Short mmCIF file of C-alpha atoms and ligand atoms in Angstrom, two decimals:
data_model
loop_
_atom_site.label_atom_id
_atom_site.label_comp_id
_atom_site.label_asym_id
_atom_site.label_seq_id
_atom_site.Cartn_x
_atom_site.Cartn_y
_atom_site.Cartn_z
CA UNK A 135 0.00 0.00 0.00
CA UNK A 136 3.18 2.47 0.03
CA UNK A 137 2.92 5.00 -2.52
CA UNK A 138 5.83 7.91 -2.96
CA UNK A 139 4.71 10.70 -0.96
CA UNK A 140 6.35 13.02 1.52
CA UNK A 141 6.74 12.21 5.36
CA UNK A 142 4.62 14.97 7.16
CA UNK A 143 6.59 16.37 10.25
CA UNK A 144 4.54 19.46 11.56
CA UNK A 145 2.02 21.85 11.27
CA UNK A 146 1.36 25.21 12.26
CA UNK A 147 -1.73 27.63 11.28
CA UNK A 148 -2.58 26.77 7.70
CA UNK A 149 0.84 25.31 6.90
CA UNK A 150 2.41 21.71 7.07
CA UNK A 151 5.98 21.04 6.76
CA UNK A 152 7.52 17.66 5.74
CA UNK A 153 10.47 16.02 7.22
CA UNK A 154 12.50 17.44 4.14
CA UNK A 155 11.74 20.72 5.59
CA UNK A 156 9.61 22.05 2.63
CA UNK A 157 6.82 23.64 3.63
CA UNK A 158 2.82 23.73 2.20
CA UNK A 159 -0.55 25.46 2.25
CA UNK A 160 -2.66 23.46 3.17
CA UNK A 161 -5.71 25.55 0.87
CA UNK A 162 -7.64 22.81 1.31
CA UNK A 163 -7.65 21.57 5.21
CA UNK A 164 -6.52 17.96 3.66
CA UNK A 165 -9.47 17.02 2.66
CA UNK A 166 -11.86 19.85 3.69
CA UNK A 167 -11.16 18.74 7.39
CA UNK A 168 -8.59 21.27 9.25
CA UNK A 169 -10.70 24.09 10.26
CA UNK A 170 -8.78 25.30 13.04
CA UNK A 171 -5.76 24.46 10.63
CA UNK A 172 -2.85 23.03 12.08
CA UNK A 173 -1.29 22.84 15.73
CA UNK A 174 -3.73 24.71 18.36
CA UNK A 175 -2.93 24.77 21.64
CA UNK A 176 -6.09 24.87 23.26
CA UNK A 177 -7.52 21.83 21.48
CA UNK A 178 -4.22 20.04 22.30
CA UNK A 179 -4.76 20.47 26.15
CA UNK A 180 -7.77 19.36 26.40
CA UNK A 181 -7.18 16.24 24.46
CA UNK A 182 -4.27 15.71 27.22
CA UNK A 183 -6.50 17.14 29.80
CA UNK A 184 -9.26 13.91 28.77
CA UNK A 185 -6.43 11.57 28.01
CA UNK A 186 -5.29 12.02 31.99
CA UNK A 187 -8.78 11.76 33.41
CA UNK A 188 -10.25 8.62 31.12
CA UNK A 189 -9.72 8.14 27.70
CA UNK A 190 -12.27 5.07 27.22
CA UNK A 191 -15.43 3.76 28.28
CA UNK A 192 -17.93 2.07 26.25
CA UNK A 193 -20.67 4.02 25.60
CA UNK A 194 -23.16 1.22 26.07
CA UNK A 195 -21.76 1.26 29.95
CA UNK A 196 -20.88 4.92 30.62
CA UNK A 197 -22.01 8.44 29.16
CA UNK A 198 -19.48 10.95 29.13
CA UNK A 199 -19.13 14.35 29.86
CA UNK A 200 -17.37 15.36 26.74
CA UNK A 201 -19.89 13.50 24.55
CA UNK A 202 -22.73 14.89 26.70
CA UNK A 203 -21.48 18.59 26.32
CA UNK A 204 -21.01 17.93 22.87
CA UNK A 205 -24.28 17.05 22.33
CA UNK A 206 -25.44 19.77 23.90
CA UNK A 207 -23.73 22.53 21.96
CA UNK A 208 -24.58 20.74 18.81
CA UNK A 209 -28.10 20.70 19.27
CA UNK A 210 -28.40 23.96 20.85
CA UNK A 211 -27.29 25.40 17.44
CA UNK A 212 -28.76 23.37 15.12
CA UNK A 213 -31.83 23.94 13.63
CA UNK A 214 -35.58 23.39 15.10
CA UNK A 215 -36.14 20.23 16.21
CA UNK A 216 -32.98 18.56 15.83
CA UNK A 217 -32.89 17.46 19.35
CA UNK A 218 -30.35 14.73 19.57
CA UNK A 219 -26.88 13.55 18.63
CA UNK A 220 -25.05 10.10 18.38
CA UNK A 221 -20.94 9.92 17.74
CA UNK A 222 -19.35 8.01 15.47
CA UNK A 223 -15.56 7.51 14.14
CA UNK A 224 -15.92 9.16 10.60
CA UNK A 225 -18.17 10.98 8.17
CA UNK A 226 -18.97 6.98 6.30
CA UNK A 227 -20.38 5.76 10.07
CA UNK A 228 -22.18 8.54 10.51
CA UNK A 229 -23.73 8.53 6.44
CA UNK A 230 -23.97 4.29 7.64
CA UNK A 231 -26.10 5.19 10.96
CA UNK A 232 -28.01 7.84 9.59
CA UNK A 233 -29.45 5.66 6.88
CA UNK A 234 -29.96 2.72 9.76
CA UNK A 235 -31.85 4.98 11.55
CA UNK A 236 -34.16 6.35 9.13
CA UNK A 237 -35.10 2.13 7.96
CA UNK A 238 -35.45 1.70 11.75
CA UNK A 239 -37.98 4.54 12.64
CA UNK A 240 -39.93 3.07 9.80
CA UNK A 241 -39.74 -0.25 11.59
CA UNK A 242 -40.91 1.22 15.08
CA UNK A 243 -43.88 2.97 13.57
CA UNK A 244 -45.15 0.39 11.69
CA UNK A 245 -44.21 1.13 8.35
CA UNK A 246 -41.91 -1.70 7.54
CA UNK A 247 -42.21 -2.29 3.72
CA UNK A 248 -40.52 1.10 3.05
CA UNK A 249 -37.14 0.12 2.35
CA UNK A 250 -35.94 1.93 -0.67
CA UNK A 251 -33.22 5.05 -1.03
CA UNK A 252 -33.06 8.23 -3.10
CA UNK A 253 -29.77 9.67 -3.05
CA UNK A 254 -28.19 11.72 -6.45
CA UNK A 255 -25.56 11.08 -8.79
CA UNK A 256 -22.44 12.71 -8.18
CA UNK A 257 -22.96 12.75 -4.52
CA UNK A 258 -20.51 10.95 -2.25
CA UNK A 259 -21.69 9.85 0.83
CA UNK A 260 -18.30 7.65 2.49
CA UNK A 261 -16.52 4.06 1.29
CA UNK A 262 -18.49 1.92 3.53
CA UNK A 263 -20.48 -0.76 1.70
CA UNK A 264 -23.91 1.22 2.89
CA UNK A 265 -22.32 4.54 2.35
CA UNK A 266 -21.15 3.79 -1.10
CA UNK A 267 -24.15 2.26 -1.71
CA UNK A 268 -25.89 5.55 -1.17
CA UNK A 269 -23.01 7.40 -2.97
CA UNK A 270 -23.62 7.98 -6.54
CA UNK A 271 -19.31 8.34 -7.36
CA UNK A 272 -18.64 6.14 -10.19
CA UNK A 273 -15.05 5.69 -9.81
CA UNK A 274 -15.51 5.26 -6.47
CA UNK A 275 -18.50 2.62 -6.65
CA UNK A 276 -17.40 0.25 -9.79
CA UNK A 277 -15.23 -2.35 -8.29
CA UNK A 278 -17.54 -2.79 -5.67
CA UNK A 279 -20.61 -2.43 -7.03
CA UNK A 280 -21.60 -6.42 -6.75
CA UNK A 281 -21.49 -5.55 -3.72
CA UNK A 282 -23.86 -2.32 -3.05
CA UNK A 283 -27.48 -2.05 -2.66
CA UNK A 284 -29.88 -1.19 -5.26
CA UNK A 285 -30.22 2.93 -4.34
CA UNK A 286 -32.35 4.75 -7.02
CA UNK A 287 -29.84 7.94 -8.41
CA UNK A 288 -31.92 11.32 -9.05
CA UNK A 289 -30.35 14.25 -11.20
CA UNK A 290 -27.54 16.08 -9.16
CA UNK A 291 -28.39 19.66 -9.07
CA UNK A 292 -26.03 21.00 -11.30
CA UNK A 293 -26.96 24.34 -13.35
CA UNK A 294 -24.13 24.82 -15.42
CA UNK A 295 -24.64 21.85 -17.47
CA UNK A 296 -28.12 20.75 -16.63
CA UNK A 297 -30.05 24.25 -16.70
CA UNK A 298 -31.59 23.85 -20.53
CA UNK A 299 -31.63 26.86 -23.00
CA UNK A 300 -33.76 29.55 -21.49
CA UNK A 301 -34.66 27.82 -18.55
CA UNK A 302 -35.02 29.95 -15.34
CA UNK A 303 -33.16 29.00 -12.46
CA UNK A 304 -36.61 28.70 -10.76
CA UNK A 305 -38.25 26.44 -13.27
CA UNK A 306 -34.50 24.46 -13.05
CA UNK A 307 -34.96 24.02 -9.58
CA UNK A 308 -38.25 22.73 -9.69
CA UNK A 309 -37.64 20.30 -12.28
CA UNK A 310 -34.26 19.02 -10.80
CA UNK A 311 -35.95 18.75 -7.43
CA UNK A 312 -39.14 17.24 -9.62
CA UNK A 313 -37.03 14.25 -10.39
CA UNK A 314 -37.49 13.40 -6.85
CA UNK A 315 -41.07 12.94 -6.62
CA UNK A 316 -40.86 10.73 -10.12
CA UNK A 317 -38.47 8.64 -8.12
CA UNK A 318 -40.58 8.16 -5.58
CA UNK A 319 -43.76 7.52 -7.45
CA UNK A 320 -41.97 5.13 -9.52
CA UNK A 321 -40.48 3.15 -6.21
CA UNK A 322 -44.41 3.41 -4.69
CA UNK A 323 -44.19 6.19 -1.92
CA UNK A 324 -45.12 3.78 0.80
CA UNK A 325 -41.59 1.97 -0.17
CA UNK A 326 -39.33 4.76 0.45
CA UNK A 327 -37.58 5.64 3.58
CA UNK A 328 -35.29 8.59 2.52
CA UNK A 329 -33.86 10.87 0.47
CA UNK A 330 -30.35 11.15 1.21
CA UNK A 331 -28.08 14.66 -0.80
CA UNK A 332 -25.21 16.85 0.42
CA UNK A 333 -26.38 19.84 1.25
CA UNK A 334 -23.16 21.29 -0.58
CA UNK A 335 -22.18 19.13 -2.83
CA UNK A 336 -18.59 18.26 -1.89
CA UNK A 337 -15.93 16.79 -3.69
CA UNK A 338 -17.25 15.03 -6.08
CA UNK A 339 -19.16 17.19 -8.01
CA UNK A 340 -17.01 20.25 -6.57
CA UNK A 341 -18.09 22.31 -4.41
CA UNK A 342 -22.00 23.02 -5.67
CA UNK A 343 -24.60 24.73 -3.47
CA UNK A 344 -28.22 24.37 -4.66
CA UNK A 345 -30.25 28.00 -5.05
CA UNK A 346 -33.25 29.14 -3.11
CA UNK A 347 -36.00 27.07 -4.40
CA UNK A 348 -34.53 23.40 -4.66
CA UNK A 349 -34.30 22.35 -1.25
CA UNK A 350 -38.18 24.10 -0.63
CA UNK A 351 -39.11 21.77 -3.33
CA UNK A 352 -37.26 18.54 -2.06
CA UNK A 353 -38.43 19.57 1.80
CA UNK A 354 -42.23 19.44 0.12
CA UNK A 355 -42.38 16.15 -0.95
CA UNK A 356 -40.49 14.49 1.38
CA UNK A 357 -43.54 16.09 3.65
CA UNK A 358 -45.65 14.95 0.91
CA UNK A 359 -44.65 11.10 1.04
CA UNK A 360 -44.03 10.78 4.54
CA UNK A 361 -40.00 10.31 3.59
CA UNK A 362 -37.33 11.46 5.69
CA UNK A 363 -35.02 13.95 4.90
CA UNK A 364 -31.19 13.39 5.71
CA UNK A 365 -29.05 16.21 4.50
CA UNK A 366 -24.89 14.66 4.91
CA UNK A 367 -23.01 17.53 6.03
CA UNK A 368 -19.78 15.57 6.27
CA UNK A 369 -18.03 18.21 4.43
CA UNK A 370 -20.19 21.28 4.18
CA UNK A 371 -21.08 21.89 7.62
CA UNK A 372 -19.86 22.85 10.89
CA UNK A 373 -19.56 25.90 10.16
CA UNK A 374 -17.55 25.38 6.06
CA UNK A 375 -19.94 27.34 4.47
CA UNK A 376 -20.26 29.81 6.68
CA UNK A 377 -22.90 28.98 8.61
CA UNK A 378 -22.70 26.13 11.54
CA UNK A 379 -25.35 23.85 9.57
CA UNK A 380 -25.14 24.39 5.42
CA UNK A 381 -29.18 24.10 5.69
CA UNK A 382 -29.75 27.02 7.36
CA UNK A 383 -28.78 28.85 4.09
CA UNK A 384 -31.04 27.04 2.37
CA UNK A 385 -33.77 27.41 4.79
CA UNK A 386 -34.52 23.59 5.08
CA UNK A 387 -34.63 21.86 8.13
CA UNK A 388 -34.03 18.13 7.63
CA UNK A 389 -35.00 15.02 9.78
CA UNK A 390 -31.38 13.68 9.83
CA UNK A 391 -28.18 15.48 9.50
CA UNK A 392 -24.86 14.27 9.52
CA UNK A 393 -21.54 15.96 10.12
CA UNK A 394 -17.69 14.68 10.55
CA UNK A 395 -15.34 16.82 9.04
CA UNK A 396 -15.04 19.93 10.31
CA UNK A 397 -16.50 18.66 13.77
CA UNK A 398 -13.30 17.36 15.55
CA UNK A 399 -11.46 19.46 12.84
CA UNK A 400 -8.56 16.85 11.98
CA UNK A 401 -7.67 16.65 15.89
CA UNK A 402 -9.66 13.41 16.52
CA UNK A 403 -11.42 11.20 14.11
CA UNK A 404 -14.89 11.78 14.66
CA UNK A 405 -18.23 12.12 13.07
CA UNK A 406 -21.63 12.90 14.04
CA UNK A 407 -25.51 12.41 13.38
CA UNK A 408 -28.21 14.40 14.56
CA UNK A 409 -31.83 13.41 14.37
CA UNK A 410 -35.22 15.09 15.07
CA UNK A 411 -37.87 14.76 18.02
CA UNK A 412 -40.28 12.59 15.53
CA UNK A 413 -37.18 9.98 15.37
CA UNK A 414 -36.43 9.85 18.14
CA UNK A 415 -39.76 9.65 19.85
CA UNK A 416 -40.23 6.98 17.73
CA UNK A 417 -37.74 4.94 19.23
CA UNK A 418 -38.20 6.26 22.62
CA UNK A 419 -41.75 4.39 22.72
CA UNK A 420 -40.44 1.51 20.13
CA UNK A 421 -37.22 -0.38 20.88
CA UNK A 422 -35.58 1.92 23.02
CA UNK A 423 -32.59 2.04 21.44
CA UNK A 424 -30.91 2.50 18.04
CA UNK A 425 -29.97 -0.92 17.00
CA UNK A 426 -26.34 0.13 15.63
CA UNK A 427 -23.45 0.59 17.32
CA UNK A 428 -19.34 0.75 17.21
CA UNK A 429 -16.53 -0.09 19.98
CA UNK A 430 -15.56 3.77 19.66
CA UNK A 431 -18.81 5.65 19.85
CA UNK A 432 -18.95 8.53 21.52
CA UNK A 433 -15.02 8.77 22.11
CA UNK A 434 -14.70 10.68 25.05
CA UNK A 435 -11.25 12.06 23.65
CA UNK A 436 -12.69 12.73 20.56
CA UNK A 437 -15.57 14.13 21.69
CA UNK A 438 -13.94 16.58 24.20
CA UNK A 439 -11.53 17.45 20.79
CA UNK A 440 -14.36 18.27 18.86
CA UNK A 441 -15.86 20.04 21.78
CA UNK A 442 -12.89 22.80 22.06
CA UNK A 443 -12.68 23.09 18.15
CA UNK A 444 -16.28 23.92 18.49
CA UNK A 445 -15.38 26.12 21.49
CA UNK A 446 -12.49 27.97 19.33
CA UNK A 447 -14.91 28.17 16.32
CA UNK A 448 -17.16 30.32 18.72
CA UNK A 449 -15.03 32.43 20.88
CA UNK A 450 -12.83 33.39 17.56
CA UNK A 451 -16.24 34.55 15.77
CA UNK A 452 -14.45 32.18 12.40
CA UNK A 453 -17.63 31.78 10.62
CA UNK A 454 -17.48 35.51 9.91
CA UNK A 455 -13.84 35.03 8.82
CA UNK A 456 -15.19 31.93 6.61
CA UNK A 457 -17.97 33.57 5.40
CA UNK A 458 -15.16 37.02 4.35
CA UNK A 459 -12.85 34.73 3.10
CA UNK A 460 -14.67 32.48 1.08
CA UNK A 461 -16.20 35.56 -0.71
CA UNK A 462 -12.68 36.83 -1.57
CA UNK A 463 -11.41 33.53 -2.34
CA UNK A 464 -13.73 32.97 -4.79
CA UNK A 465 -13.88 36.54 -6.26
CA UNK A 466 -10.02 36.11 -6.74
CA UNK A 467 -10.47 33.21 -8.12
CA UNK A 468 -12.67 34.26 -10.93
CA UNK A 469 -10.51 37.25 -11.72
CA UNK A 470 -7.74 35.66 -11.72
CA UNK A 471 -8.98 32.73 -14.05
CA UNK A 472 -10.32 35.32 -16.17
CA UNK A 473 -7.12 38.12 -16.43
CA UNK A 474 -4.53 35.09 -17.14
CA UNK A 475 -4.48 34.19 -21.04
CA UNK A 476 -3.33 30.82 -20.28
CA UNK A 477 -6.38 30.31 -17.86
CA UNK A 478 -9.07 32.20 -19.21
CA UNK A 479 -9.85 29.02 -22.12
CA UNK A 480 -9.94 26.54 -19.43
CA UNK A 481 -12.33 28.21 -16.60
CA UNK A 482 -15.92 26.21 -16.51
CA UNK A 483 -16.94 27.91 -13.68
CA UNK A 484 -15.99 29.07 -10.00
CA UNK A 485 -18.77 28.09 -7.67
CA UNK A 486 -19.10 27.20 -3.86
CA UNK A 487 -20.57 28.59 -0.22
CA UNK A 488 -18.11 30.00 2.38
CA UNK A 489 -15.11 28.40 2.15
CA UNK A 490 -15.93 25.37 0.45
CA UNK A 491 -15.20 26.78 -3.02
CA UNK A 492 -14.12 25.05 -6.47
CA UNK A 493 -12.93 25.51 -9.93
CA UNK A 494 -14.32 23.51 -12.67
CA UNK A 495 -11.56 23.41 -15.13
CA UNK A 496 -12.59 22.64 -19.47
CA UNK A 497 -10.97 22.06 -22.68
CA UNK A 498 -12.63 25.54 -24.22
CA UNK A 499 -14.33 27.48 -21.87
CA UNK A 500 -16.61 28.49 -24.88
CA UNK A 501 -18.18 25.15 -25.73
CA UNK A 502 -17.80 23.87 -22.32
CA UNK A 503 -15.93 20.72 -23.64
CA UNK A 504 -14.36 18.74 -20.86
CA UNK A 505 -10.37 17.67 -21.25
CA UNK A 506 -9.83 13.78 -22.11
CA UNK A 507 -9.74 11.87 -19.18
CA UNK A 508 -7.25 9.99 -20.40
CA UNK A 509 -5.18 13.33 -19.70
CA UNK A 510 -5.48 13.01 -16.27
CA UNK A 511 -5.73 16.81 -15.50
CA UNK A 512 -7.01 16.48 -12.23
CA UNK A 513 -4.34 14.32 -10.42
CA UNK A 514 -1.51 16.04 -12.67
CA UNK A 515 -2.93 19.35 -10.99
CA UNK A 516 -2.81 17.79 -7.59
CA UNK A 517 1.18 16.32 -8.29
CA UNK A 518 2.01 19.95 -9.58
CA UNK A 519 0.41 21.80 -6.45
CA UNK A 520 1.94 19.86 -3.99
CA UNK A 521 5.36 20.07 -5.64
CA UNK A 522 4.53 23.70 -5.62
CA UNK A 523 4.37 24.03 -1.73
CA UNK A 524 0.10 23.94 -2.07
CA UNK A 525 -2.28 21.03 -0.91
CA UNK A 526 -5.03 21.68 -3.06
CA UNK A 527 -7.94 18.91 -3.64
CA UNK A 528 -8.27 18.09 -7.36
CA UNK A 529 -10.88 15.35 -8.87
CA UNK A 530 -11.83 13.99 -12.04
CA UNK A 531 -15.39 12.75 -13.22
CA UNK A 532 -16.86 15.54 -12.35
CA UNK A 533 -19.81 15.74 -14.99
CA UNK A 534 -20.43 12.26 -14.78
CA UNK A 535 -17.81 9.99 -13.23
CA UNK A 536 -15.42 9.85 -15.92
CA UNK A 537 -14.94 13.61 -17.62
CA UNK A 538 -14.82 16.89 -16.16
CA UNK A 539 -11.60 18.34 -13.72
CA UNK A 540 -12.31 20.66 -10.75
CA UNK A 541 -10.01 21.65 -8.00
CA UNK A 542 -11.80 21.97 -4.74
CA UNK A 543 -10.37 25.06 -2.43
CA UNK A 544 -10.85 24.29 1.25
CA UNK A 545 -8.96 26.51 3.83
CA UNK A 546 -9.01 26.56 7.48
CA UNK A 547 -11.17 28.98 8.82
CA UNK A 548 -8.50 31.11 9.69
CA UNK A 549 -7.21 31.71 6.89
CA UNK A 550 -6.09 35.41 6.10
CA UNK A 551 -6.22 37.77 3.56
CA UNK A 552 -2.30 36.95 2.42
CA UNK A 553 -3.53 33.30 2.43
CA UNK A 554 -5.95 33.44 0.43
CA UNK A 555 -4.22 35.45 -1.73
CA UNK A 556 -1.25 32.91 -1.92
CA UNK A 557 -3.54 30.11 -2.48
CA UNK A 558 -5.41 31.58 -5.40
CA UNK A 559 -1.82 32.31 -6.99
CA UNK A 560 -0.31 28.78 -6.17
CA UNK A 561 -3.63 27.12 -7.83
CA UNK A 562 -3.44 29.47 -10.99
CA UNK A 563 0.27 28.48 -11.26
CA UNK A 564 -0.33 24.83 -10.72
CA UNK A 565 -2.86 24.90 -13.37
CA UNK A 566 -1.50 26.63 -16.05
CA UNK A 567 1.61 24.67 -15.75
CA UNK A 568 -0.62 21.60 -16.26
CA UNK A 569 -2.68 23.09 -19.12
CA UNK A 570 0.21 24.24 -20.69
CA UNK A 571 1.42 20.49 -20.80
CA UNK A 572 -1.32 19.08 -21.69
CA UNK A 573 -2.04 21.44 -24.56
CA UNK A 574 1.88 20.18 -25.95
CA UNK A 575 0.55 16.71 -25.79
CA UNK A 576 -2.77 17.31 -27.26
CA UNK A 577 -1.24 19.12 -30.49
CA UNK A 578 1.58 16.65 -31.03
CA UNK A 579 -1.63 13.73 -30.75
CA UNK A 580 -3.17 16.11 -33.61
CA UNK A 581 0.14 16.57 -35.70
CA UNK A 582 0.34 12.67 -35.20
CA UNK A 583 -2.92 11.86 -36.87
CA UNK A 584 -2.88 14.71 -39.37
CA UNK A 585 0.67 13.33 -41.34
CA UNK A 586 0.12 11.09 -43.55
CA UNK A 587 0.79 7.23 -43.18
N1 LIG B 45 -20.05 12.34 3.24
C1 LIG B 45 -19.47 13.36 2.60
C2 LIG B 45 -20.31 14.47 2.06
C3 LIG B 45 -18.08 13.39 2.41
O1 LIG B 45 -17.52 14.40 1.74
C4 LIG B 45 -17.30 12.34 2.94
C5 LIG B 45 -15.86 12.31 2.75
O2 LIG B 45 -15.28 13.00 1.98
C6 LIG B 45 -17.96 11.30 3.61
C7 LIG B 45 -19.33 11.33 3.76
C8 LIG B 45 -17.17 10.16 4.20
O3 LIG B 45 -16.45 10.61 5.30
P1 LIG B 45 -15.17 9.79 5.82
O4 LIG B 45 -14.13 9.88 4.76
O5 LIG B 45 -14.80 10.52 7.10
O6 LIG B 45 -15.62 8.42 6.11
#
């Protein structure tokens, strides 16, 4: 499993240094995970401080303060009715519980035949057989997918490709939201448990918010159908797009939410679901209990991690710093994409929410062509960067799991105006030096086929 990389020795603010001594930007928190960025103190201490009082108990003997604190804080800002939390190791346990829960409230109120998913292409939801079931990342599903459940795939919402020829975004959203309710009628409503979507689509499709009217729509029929909403936040929330939950700019509430990333913020491994007073009411006077459950849920180190990178989040005021930044970074972005000669051909499109922001990167920015996968823009982009001194977070497949290159832009939430600013230079650099490579190879391909045999 060894493949060539650097050995990482440290890590301070947004930078990491390896044991060569070169240093990096980390633009994109690893993989939209360092929010606090690298080395804080006062997270540090009081994973010591927990390590020194207990660092284990099982959670099926013990509660623990950490976990119980965190709880607290996380429902306290989350949105109505949200009332309770469960812990997990990673964003994929939390995506695998979340879906467990929503077949098992079905179960408890006596609605067992609905056993059927809705989740959207280029979504991912985690590797875990369930999660990647869910997931709708092609790469990422095929050699697996004798494995995977069947999970019916609705339209990402995607404007820049999917919007037709003088469509409004309005009547967009309702149709790409209307795919839905087809899915649903076609599955039989009383057979459908959930509709599962990223709330900001991460890195898959890169970086992709959904406008005003979608999530309305989606909310609607859910209501309509009796299905549960569960909006995955792995990525986008805690605070990445500048607000603590991503729904609250969309002004959906759902039934299930989970969250990982940004939650313990690279500190501890932990992830998170939340789940509303109907849920868990339902199990209250069912079962009892959620019937799911891991060695290390509810770490109480992790937990009391995430529960000071939540504390620094607050007492720092960063979602106004993500919420500055993430408008500049992308601003810059554009500009920049559009005043370099070398770039300008290639930009798709600069899109994302706080600082969750990515460039989709095409062949001729006036047709909208994608490059040839077989160019392998995206993980030549990522190589460059890094050799560069920037961590950026590149992918491939983004129109439909084999073409289309974006680089996803992730910073800490500290990040500063001089960051940002390096970032946005470091990318563009990276990028052209890859375009301008590719370009070579694509015109010697041409001169190739052109001469005569
Ligand atoms: N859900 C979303 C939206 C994600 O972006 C990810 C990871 O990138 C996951 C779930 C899986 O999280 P993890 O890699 O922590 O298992």
């Amino acid at each position: 499993f060894s493949i060539d990389l650097p050995t990482l020795a440290g890590g301070k603010g947004c930078f990491q240094f390896d044991t060569g001594g070169k240093r990096y930007l980390d633009a994109s928190g690893g993989a939209a995970v360092s929010c606090l960025g690298h080395g804080h103190t006062m997270v540090a201490d009081a994973i010591k401080a927990q390590v020194d009082k207990v660092a284990y108990g099982h959670s099926g003997f013990f509660n623990s303060e950490p976990a119980e604190a965190l709880a607290e804080r996380l429902v306290a800002q989350a949105p109505d009715g949200l009332s309770r939390a469960l812990f997990v190791g990673s964003g994929s346990e939390a995506v695998e519980a979340a879906i467990k829960l929503a077949r098992q409230y079905f179960i408890e109120i006596g609605e067992p035949e609905r056993h059927h998913i809705i989740a959207r292409r280029q979504s991912y939801h985690g590797n875990t057989l369930g999660a990647l079931s869910v997931s709708g990342n092609e790469p990422r599903r095929l050699p697996y997918s004798s494995y995977l459940f069947d999970v019916e795939h609705i339209a990402p919402y995607y404007p820049l490709r999917q919007q037709l020829p003088g469509e409004s975004l309005t009547a967009y959203d309702q149709r790409a939201a209307g795919e839905l309710e087809e899915a649903v009628l076609r599955l039989g409503p009383g057979n459908v448990t959930a509709f599962i979507a990223e709330t900001v689509c991460g890195a898959t499709l890169g970086a992709q918010p959904a406008s005003a009217g979608y999530f309305r729509r989606i909310r609607k029929i859910c209501d309509t159908y009796g299905i549960l909403l569960i909006l995955d936040e792995v990525m986008c929330g805690m605070g990445r797009t500048g607000t603590m939950y991503a729904c609250e700019a969309d002004d959906v509430v759902p039934d299930i939410v989970t969250c990982a990333k940004g939650l313990g913020g690279g500190f501890q491994p932990i992830g998170a679901v939340l789940a509303n007073d109907k849920i868990v009411h339902a199990l209250a006077m069912g079962s009892g209990q959620l019937r799911h459950g891991h060695t290390y849920m509810a770490h109480p180190v992790a937990c009391a991690a995430a529960l000071a990178v939540q504390e620094a989040i607050k007492a720092g005021d960063l979602l106004s710093n993500v919420r500055l930044q993430g408008q500049r970074l992308k601003e810059a972005l554009a500009t920049a994409f559009a005043a370099r000669p070398a770039l300008r051909p290639h930009l798709g499109e600069v899109r994302g929410r706080g600082l969750l922001v990515a460039v989709e990167l095409v062949a001729e920015a006036s047709t909208l062509s994608p490059f040839d996968p077989a160019l392998g823009v995206a993980e030549k982009i990522r190589r460059t960067a890094q050799n560069m001194g920037l961590i950026c977070y590149p992918s491939a497949g983004t129109i439909d799991g084999r073409r289309g290159d974006h680089v996803l832009l992730a910073p800490p939430y500290i990040a500063t105006a001089a960051e940002i600013e390096l970032a946005v230079e470091l990318t563009c650099r990276a990028v052209e030096t890859v375009v301008s490579q590719v370009s070579s190879t694509t015109a010697r391909q041409k001169r190739a086929k052109a001469r005569p045999t």
